[in-house]
């Protein structure tokens, strides 16, 4: 679908820099040294550029750190989201997750709120504003997890893209 591919290209364009982040560049360098970032630096002589997906991931990491999740758990989550979940996976609630990128794109196109639920064992699931109620009725609802709304992060990234 052309709309999806156009949006994907827009979101993957490396146009953000350090001023677009809510964390210091020192923190970004620390995340990079720990392997937390999903993008690679293209040149050690230039400032890093980020795409919208990387920006959303960094903001998710910031939230997870604020609630006390250790970087080692975030690394495990990153592996599950971006390696195991790259082509889609069946999560704990028997939903089929798409890739991080695809979940974000669909939430933008279909205009629904997107959430990521992260469990203590670093498994995760995505839910939108429609399927979230299904989750609360499911068998894993009592398992310890963190529910992070991604919609505001996505919207802020889109607004920054429009202002460039």
XYZ file of N, CA, C and O in Angstrom:
656
model
N 0.837 -1.164 0.000
C 0.000 0.000 0.000
C 0.896 1.246 0.000
O 1.780 1.393 0.837
N 0.663 2.118 -0.938
C 1.520 3.280 -1.126
C 1.548 4.193 0.100
O 2.619 4.693 0.478
N 0.424 4.388 0.739
C 0.359 5.260 1.916
C 1.289 4.750 3.024
O 2.012 5.523 3.652
N 1.294 3.437 3.219
C 2.144 2.837 4.258
C 3.617 3.014 3.903
O 4.428 3.401 4.748
N 3.968 2.740 2.651
C 5.372 2.851 2.252
C 5.864 4.296 2.258
O 7.014 4.562 2.613
N 4.998 5.230 1.886
C 5.377 6.651 1.958
C 5.626 7.068 3.404
O 6.613 7.748 3.701
N 4.732 6.653 4.290
C 4.889 6.979 5.711
C 6.143 6.321 6.274
O 6.906 6.946 7.005
N 6.378 5.052 5.896
C 7.584 4.345 6.358
C 8.838 5.115 5.941
O 9.739 5.344 6.743
N 8.898 5.543 4.699
C 10.058 6.301 4.219
C 10.235 7.599 4.986
O 11.360 7.981 5.332
N 9.129 8.251 5.272
C 9.165 9.500 6.034
C 9.687 9.259 7.451
O 10.516 10.014 7.946
N 9.207 8.191 8.080
C 9.611 7.889 9.460
C 11.058 7.409 9.559
O 11.688 7.545 10.603
N 11.573 6.827 8.491
C 12.937 6.277 8.520
C 13.995 7.263 8.033
O 15.175 6.927 7.971
N 13.572 8.460 7.703
C 14.503 9.490 7.260
C 15.246 10.052 8.469
O 14.634 10.496 9.438
N 16.552 10.034 8.440
C 17.381 10.495 9.560
C 17.471 12.019 9.565
O 18.388 12.604 8.990
N 16.507 12.648 10.248
C 16.433 14.106 10.263
C 16.502 14.701 11.666
O 16.644 15.911 11.818
N 16.415 13.885 12.690
C 16.438 14.392 14.057
C 17.867 14.447 14.573
O 18.692 13.620 14.220
N 18.119 15.418 15.433
C 19.436 15.503 16.046
C 19.285 15.667 17.555
O 18.188 15.520 18.089
N 20.359 16.001 18.220
C 20.382 16.028 19.682
C 19.348 16.974 20.285
O 18.820 16.718 21.351
N 19.016 18.058 19.602
C 18.051 19.010 20.159
C 16.625 18.434 20.185
O 15.768 18.939 20.907
N 16.387 17.373 19.440
C 15.062 16.756 19.398
C 14.856 15.710 20.490
O 13.766 15.160 20.621
N 15.886 15.448 21.261
C 15.815 14.428 22.313
C 15.457 15.056 23.656
O 15.736 16.223 23.892
N 14.876 14.248 24.522
C 14.569 14.717 25.878
C 15.665 14.314 26.862
O 15.530 14.576 28.053
N 16.718 13.693 26.373
C 17.850 13.313 27.215
C 19.100 13.979 26.665
O 19.144 14.407 25.516
N 20.108 14.049 27.509
C 21.354 14.682 27.086
C 22.088 13.798 26.079
O 21.859 12.588 25.994
N 22.981 14.433 25.355
C 23.785 13.678 24.403
C 24.701 12.702 25.134
O 25.010 11.635 24.623
N 25.099 13.066 26.329
C 25.913 12.163 27.153
C 25.145 10.870 27.451
O 25.703 9.779 27.394
N 23.850 11.022 27.763
C 23.011 9.844 28.013
C 22.893 9.008 26.748
O 22.984 7.782 26.804
N 22.711 9.664 25.615
C 22.626 8.943 24.339
C 23.916 8.166 24.088
O 23.882 7.006 23.674
N 25.057 8.795 24.349
C 26.333 8.095 24.167
C 26.440 6.901 25.105
O 26.970 5.854 24.724
N 25.947 7.068 26.342
C 25.962 5.952 27.290
C 25.063 4.820 26.780
O 25.464 3.648 26.799
N 23.855 5.155 26.330
C 22.953 4.139 25.768
C 23.623 3.429 24.589
O 23.524 2.217 24.444
N 24.315 4.205 23.764
C 24.999 3.623 22.614
C 26.097 2.666 23.052
O 26.229 1.557 22.520
N 26.886 3.073 24.059
C 27.977 2.210 24.528
C 27.445 0.915 25.148
O 28.122 -0.107 25.116
N 26.232 0.956 25.691
C 25.602 -0.230 26.290
C 24.869 -1.075 25.242
O 24.420 -2.173 25.549
N 24.709 -0.555 24.013
C 24.006 -1.292 22.968
C 22.504 -1.095 22.983
O 21.769 -1.852 22.350
N 22.020 -0.082 23.677
C 20.587 0.155 23.811
C 19.984 0.791 22.562
O 18.831 0.546 22.230
N 20.755 1.612 21.852
C 20.220 2.278 20.663
C 20.002 1.285 19.538
O 20.692 0.267 19.437
N 19.027 1.586 18.673
C 18.761 0.687 17.549
C 19.461 1.146 16.275
O 19.681 0.360 15.382
N 19.807 2.418 16.191
C 20.492 2.920 15.010
C 21.990 2.936 15.215
O 22.482 2.916 16.332
N 22.713 2.980 14.139
C 24.171 3.053 14.196
C 24.622 4.447 13.779
O 24.043 5.063 12.896
N 25.660 4.894 14.411
C 26.253 6.190 14.071
C 26.966 6.060 12.737
O 27.753 5.137 12.526
N 26.695 6.989 11.812
C 27.289 6.888 10.474
C 28.709 7.424 10.413
O 29.492 6.992 9.597
N 29.028 8.374 11.298
C 30.366 8.949 11.302
C 30.701 9.419 12.704
O 29.893 10.071 13.359
N 31.892 9.106 13.147
C 32.298 9.542 14.482
C 32.682 11.026 14.492
O 32.884 11.601 15.542
N 32.772 11.635 13.302
C 33.170 13.041 13.208
C 31.972 13.981 13.104
O 32.125 15.187 13.115
N 30.777 13.422 12.987
C 29.576 14.246 12.867
C 28.605 13.896 13.987
O 28.660 12.822 14.568
N 27.684 14.853 14.260
C 26.632 14.576 15.223
C 25.733 13.472 14.681
O 25.502 13.366 13.481
N 25.249 12.694 15.563
C 24.336 11.617 15.239
C 23.012 12.169 14.722
O 22.540 13.188 15.188
N 22.440 11.474 13.768
C 21.090 11.787 13.278
C 20.210 10.581 13.583
O 20.666 9.433 13.532
N 18.951 10.856 13.898
C 18.004 9.802 14.254
C 16.787 9.870 13.344
O 16.411 10.950 12.885
N 16.177 8.722 13.116
C 14.888 8.727 12.441
C 13.782 8.680 13.499
O 14.067 8.556 14.698
N 12.538 8.802 13.069
C 11.420 8.866 14.021
C 11.277 7.575 14.829
O 10.950 7.623 16.022
N 11.540 6.435 14.227
C 11.426 5.155 14.945
C 12.481 5.106 16.053
O 12.188 4.704 17.187
N 13.701 5.520 15.746
C 14.766 5.557 16.753
C 14.421 6.552 17.866
O 14.660 6.271 19.045
N 13.852 7.691 17.488
C 13.459 8.693 18.469
C 12.384 8.133 19.418
O 12.469 8.312 20.633
N 11.404 7.439 18.862
C 10.348 6.830 19.680
C 10.954 5.784 20.618
O 10.600 5.717 21.797
N 11.872 4.976 20.113
C 12.526 3.970 20.958
C 13.290 4.641 22.108
O 13.199 4.226 23.255
N 14.034 5.697 21.798
C 14.794 6.391 22.847
C 13.841 6.935 23.911
O 14.103 6.804 25.111
N 12.726 7.497 23.496
C 11.757 8.032 24.462
C 11.140 6.906 25.293
O 10.877 7.082 26.490
N 10.926 5.744 24.690
C 10.436 4.587 25.448
C 11.483 4.158 26.477
O 11.152 3.876 27.631
N 12.736 4.136 26.082
C 13.823 3.790 27.010
C 13.845 4.780 28.179
O 13.992 4.378 29.336
N 13.681 6.047 27.884
C 13.664 7.073 28.941
C 12.550 6.770 29.950
O 12.774 6.807 31.161
N 11.370 6.455 29.459
C 10.249 6.134 30.355
C 10.565 4.893 31.187
O 10.345 4.880 32.402
N 11.077 3.855 30.553
C 11.402 2.629 31.281
C 12.476 2.876 32.338
O 12.409 2.322 33.438
N 13.446 3.710 32.029
C 14.476 4.052 33.018
C 13.870 4.848 34.178
O 14.225 4.636 35.322
N 12.942 5.760 33.851
C 12.305 6.575 34.893
C 11.534 5.728 35.900
O 11.429 6.096 37.058
N 10.998 4.604 35.438
C 10.263 3.742 36.367
C 11.164 2.682 36.989
O 10.695 1.820 37.713
N 12.456 2.768 36.688
C 13.429 1.925 37.372
C 13.864 0.661 36.660
O 14.542 -0.173 37.252
N 13.522 0.506 35.391
C 13.959 -0.691 34.674
C 15.457 -0.593 34.383
O 15.923 0.395 33.809
N 16.222 -1.600 34.777
C 17.677 -1.583 34.527
C 17.993 -1.677 33.028
O 17.235 -2.267 32.252
N 19.121 -1.100 32.652
C 19.531 -1.136 31.246
C 19.681 -2.560 30.718
O 19.406 -2.817 29.544
N 20.108 -3.491 31.553
C 20.254 -4.876 31.083
C 18.909 -5.477 30.689
O 18.817 -6.229 29.718
N 17.863 -5.135 31.418
C 16.521 -5.602 31.038
C 16.050 -4.902 29.768
O 15.407 -5.508 28.921
N 16.378 -3.622 29.639
C 16.009 -2.893 28.427
C 16.725 -3.483 27.215
O 16.146 -3.592 26.135
N 17.973 -3.906 27.392
C 18.703 -4.583 26.308
C 18.007 -5.867 25.895
O 17.889 -6.176 24.703
N 17.543 -6.621 26.877
C 16.817 -7.860 26.594
C 15.507 -7.550 25.866
O 15.148 -8.220 24.901
N 14.813 -6.513 26.312
C 13.580 -6.092 25.650
C 13.866 -5.652 24.217
O 13.133 -6.013 23.288
N 14.938 -4.891 24.041
C 15.318 -4.444 22.694
C 15.526 -5.639 21.767
O 15.053 -5.652 20.632
N 16.216 -6.661 22.264
C 16.446 -7.854 21.462
C 15.120 -8.521 21.092
O 14.913 -8.914 19.950
N 14.224 -8.622 22.048
C 12.927 -9.249 21.787
C 12.105 -8.435 20.790
O 11.465 -8.986 19.914
N 12.131 -7.111 20.922
C 11.337 -6.266 20.027
C 11.936 -6.207 18.624
O 11.235 -6.387 17.640
N 13.236 -5.971 18.528
C 13.837 -5.668 17.234
C 14.486 -6.862 16.543
O 14.783 -6.786 15.356
N 14.727 -7.942 17.263
C 15.264 -9.135 16.607
C 14.198 -10.218 16.519
O 13.783 -10.596 15.435
N 13.730 -10.690 17.670
C 12.706 -11.732 17.669
C 11.401 -11.231 17.069
O 10.715 -11.957 16.372
N 11.039 -9.980 17.362
C 9.762 -9.453 16.911
C 9.802 -8.763 15.566
O 8.805 -8.210 15.120
N 10.933 -8.807 14.893
C 11.106 -8.078 13.632
C 10.069 -8.466 12.585
O 9.518 -7.624 11.908
N 9.802 -9.740 12.463
C 8.856 -10.170 11.435
C 7.491 -10.520 12.015
O 6.614 -11.012 11.318
N 7.321 -10.232 13.277
C 6.047 -10.535 13.919
C 6.206 -11.744 14.818
O 7.014 -12.626 14.571
N 5.446 -11.762 15.889
C 5.531 -12.863 16.825
C 4.213 -12.982 17.561
O 3.421 -12.049 17.601
N 3.991 -14.125 18.138
C 2.795 -14.315 18.943
C 3.173 -14.022 20.378
O 4.095 -14.607 20.931
N 2.451 -13.091 20.977
C 2.800 -12.656 22.317
C 2.083 -13.485 23.376
O 1.392 -14.444 23.077
N 2.251 -13.073 24.617
C 1.680 -13.804 25.754
C 0.162 -13.890 25.703
O -0.424 -14.800 26.261
N -0.477 -12.933 25.089
C -1.934 -12.922 25.036
C -2.450 -13.552 23.745
O -3.610 -13.423 23.399
N -1.573 -14.242 23.032
C -1.896 -14.889 21.761
C -2.323 -13.899 20.682
O -3.107 -14.230 19.808
N -1.823 -12.686 20.770
C -1.995 -11.716 19.699
C -0.771 -11.826 18.803
O 0.318 -12.145 19.257
N -0.949 -11.510 17.548
C 0.197 -11.476 16.644
C 0.700 -10.040 16.613
O -0.001 -9.129 16.187
N 1.897 -9.853 17.113
C 2.535 -8.538 17.059
C 3.209 -8.373 15.717
O 3.814 -9.301 15.191
N 3.130 -7.178 15.187
C 3.910 -6.830 14.012
C 5.212 -6.217 14.527
O 5.408 -6.091 15.722
N 6.063 -5.813 13.631
C 7.313 -5.184 14.067
C 6.997 -3.852 14.745
O 5.925 -3.266 14.562
N 7.920 -3.361 15.529
C 7.795 -2.068 16.216
C 7.411 -0.983 15.218
O 6.473 -0.215 15.425
N 8.132 -0.960 14.125
C 7.903 0.017 13.066
C 6.493 -0.109 12.487
O 5.784 0.889 12.335
N 6.077 -1.337 12.169
C 4.750 -1.551 11.581
C 3.632 -1.209 12.552
O 2.601 -0.665 12.149
N 3.816 -1.527 13.830
C 2.792 -1.178 14.826
C 2.621 0.337 14.890
O 1.504 0.845 14.973
N 3.715 1.069 14.843
C 3.662 2.529 14.879
C 2.967 3.062 13.630
O 2.081 3.917 13.706
N 3.361 2.560 12.482
C 2.770 3.013 11.218
C 1.268 2.759 11.192
O 0.486 3.642 10.831
N 0.843 1.580 11.590
C -0.595 1.275 11.598
C -1.360 2.163 12.569
O -2.487 2.579 12.277
N -0.761 2.464 13.719
C -1.457 3.330 14.672
C -1.628 4.744 14.104
O -2.627 5.405 14.379
N -0.694 5.185 13.300
C -0.796 6.507 12.676
C -1.871 6.495 11.590
O -2.749 7.365 11.555
N -1.815 5.504 10.730
C -2.754 5.447 9.609
C -4.186 5.205 10.087
O -5.122 5.856 9.629
N -4.340 4.290 11.036
C -5.688 3.952 11.513
C -6.163 4.851 12.651
O -7.271 4.701 13.141
N -5.281 5.756 13.080
C -5.618 6.760 14.103
C -6.141 6.144 15.397
O -7.212 6.493 15.876
N -5.372 5.218 15.944
C -5.729 4.668 17.250
C -4.558 4.820 18.208
O -3.426 5.027 17.799
N -4.879 4.750 19.501
C -3.850 4.826 20.533
C -3.094 3.510 20.574
O -3.695 2.444 20.466
N -1.791 3.590 20.731
C -0.947 2.402 20.785
C -0.264 2.326 22.143
O 0.198 3.343 22.675
N -0.232 1.126 22.699
C 0.403 0.866 23.984
C 1.375 -0.290 23.822
O 1.172 -1.171 22.994
N 2.426 -0.275 24.632
C 3.284 -1.448 24.738
C 3.228 -1.890 26.193
O 3.361 -1.082 27.107
N 2.966 -3.168 26.388
C 2.963 -3.758 27.717
C 4.245 -4.552 27.842
O 4.546 -5.411 27.010
N 5.032 -4.251 28.867
C 6.324 -4.907 29.087
C 6.222 -5.695 30.388
O 5.848 -5.149 31.422
N 6.560 -6.966 30.304
C 6.482 -7.853 31.459
C 7.823 -7.924 32.171
O 8.861 -7.575 31.613
N 7.797 -8.426 33.368
C 8.996 -8.537 34.199
C 10.090 -9.371 33.528
O 11.273 -9.124 33.716
N 9.684 -10.364 32.724
C 10.665 -11.214 32.036
C 11.106 -10.629 30.695
O 11.753 -11.302 29.900
N 10.730 -9.379 30.435
C 11.078 -8.638 29.220
C 10.323 -9.086 27.982
O 10.661 -8.688 26.870
N 9.317 -9.917 28.157
C 8.412 -10.146 27.046
C 7.548 -8.913 26.920
O 7.480 -8.083 27.827
N 6.867 -8.780 25.799
C 6.084 -7.584 25.553
C 4.900 -7.916 24.651
O 4.849 -8.972 24.028
N 3.983 -7.004 24.590
C 2.906 -7.075 23.620
C 2.492 -5.650 23.287
O 2.652 -4.744 24.096
N 1.998 -5.469 22.087
C 1.412 -4.185 21.697
C -0.089 -4.317 21.787
O -0.653 -5.377 21.484
N -0.724 -3.245 22.182
C -2.183 -3.189 22.152
C -2.599 -1.816 21.698
O -1.933 -0.828 21.993
N -3.709 -1.806 20.992
C -4.254 -0.510 20.610
C -5.441 -0.207 21.500
O -5.798 -0.992 22.373
N -6.039 0.937 21.288
C -7.128 1.372 22.155
C -8.346 0.453 22.059
O -9.179 0.443 22.952
N -8.432 -0.357 21.012
C -9.537 -1.305 20.866
C -9.227 -2.622 21.577
O -10.031 -3.134 22.342
N -8.040 -3.162 21.363
C -7.709 -4.485 21.910
C -7.257 -4.449 23.361
O -7.117 -5.485 23.983
N -7.041 -3.269 23.903
C -6.576 -3.173 25.282
C -7.573 -3.814 26.244
O -7.189 -4.487 27.187
N -8.857 -3.645 25.978
C -9.862 -4.255 26.843
C -9.766 -5.785 26.777
O -9.946 -6.456 27.781
N -9.457 -6.331 25.612
C -9.269 -7.783 25.497
C -8.138 -8.234 26.411
O -8.197 -9.295 27.000
N -7.087 -7.424 26.503
C -5.961 -7.763 27.365
C -6.414 -7.843 28.814
O -6.092 -8.782 29.522
N -7.168 -6.865 29.256
C -7.593 -6.826 30.659
C -8.519 -7.983 31.008
O -8.648 -8.335 32.171
N -9.132 -8.572 30.018
C -9.975 -9.741 30.250
C -9.200 -11.046 30.091
O -9.736 -12.119 30.296
N -7.944 -10.971 29.700
C -7.143 -12.157 29.399
C -6.510 -12.796 30.622
O -6.538 -12.266 31.722
N -5.912 -13.953 30.380
C -5.350 -14.743 31.476
C -4.056 -14.152 32.036
O -3.650 -14.499 33.127
N -3.397 -13.249 31.301
C -2.136 -12.676 31.770
C -2.301 -11.317 32.431
O -1.331 -10.682 32.795
N -3.526 -10.879 32.600
C -3.739 -9.536 33.135
C -3.174 -9.355 34.536
O -2.841 -8.252 34.934
N -3.035 -10.444 35.298
C -2.515 -10.344 36.660
C -1.009 -10.555 36.741
O -0.432 -10.517 37.813
N -0.380 -10.792 35.605
C 1.070 -10.932 35.581
C 1.693 -9.532 35.648
O 1.223 -8.610 34.982
N 2.732 -9.346 36.462
C 3.332 -8.009 36.587
C 3.801 -7.471 35.233
O 4.480 -8.167 34.474
N 3.380 -6.254 34.949
C 3.760 -5.614 33.691
C 3.662 -4.107 33.830
O 3.080 -3.586 34.771
N 4.249 -3.429 32.869
C 4.171 -1.984 32.762
C 3.455 -1.686 31.456
O 3.792 -2.252 30.415
N 2.466 -0.811 31.516
C 1.714 -0.408 30.337
C 2.168 0.996 29.951
O 1.924 1.940 30.687
N 2.830 1.116 28.813
C 3.351 2.416 28.387
C 2.578 2.890 27.154
O 2.638 2.252 26.108
N 1.865 4.002 27.294
C 1.191 4.556 26.110
C 2.229 5.180 25.177
O 3.087 5.945 25.620
N 2.149 4.816 23.918
C 3.117 5.320 22.939
C 2.555 6.463 22.090
O 3.310 7.142 21.397
N 1.258 6.675 22.148
C 0.610 7.630 21.246
C 1.174 9.045 21.357
O 1.401 9.696 20.338
N 1.412 9.535 22.562
C 1.953 10.888 22.711
C 3.372 10.974 22.166
O 3.738 11.978 21.555
N 4.156 9.939 22.379
C 5.526 9.918 21.847
C 5.487 9.934 20.319
O 6.242 10.665 19.672
N 4.588 9.137 19.750
C 4.446 9.082 18.292
C 3.991 10.433 17.756
O 4.556 10.959 16.789
N 2.997 11.020 18.404
C 2.469 12.318 17.975
C 3.540 13.408 18.050
O 3.681 14.215 17.126
N 4.315 13.426 19.133
C 5.394 14.411 19.248
C 6.424 14.227 18.142
O 6.915 15.207 17.576
N 6.749 12.989 17.810
C 7.703 12.723 16.732
C 7.150 13.200 15.390
O 7.874 13.796 14.585
N 5.868 12.942 15.149
C 5.237 13.396 13.895
C 5.227 14.915 13.808
O 5.479 15.483 12.753
N 4.919 15.568 14.925
C 4.909 17.026 14.943
C 6.299 17.587 14.670
O 6.447 18.585 13.947
N 7.315 16.953 15.213
C 8.694 17.392 14.951
C 9.041 17.208 13.479
O 9.708 18.046 12.886
N 8.562 16.105 12.892
C 8.802 15.870 11.462
C 8.141 16.957 10.614
O 8.737 17.442 9.639
N 6.934 17.344 10.983
C 6.209 18.374 10.222
C 6.896 19.722 10.329
O 6.814 20.536 9.410
N 7.550 19.969 11.455
C 8.180 21.265 11.675
C 9.568 21.376 11.063
O 10.206 22.426 11.180
N 10.055 20.308 10.465
C 11.406 20.358 9.865
C 11.360 20.985 8.490
O 10.456 20.957 7.767
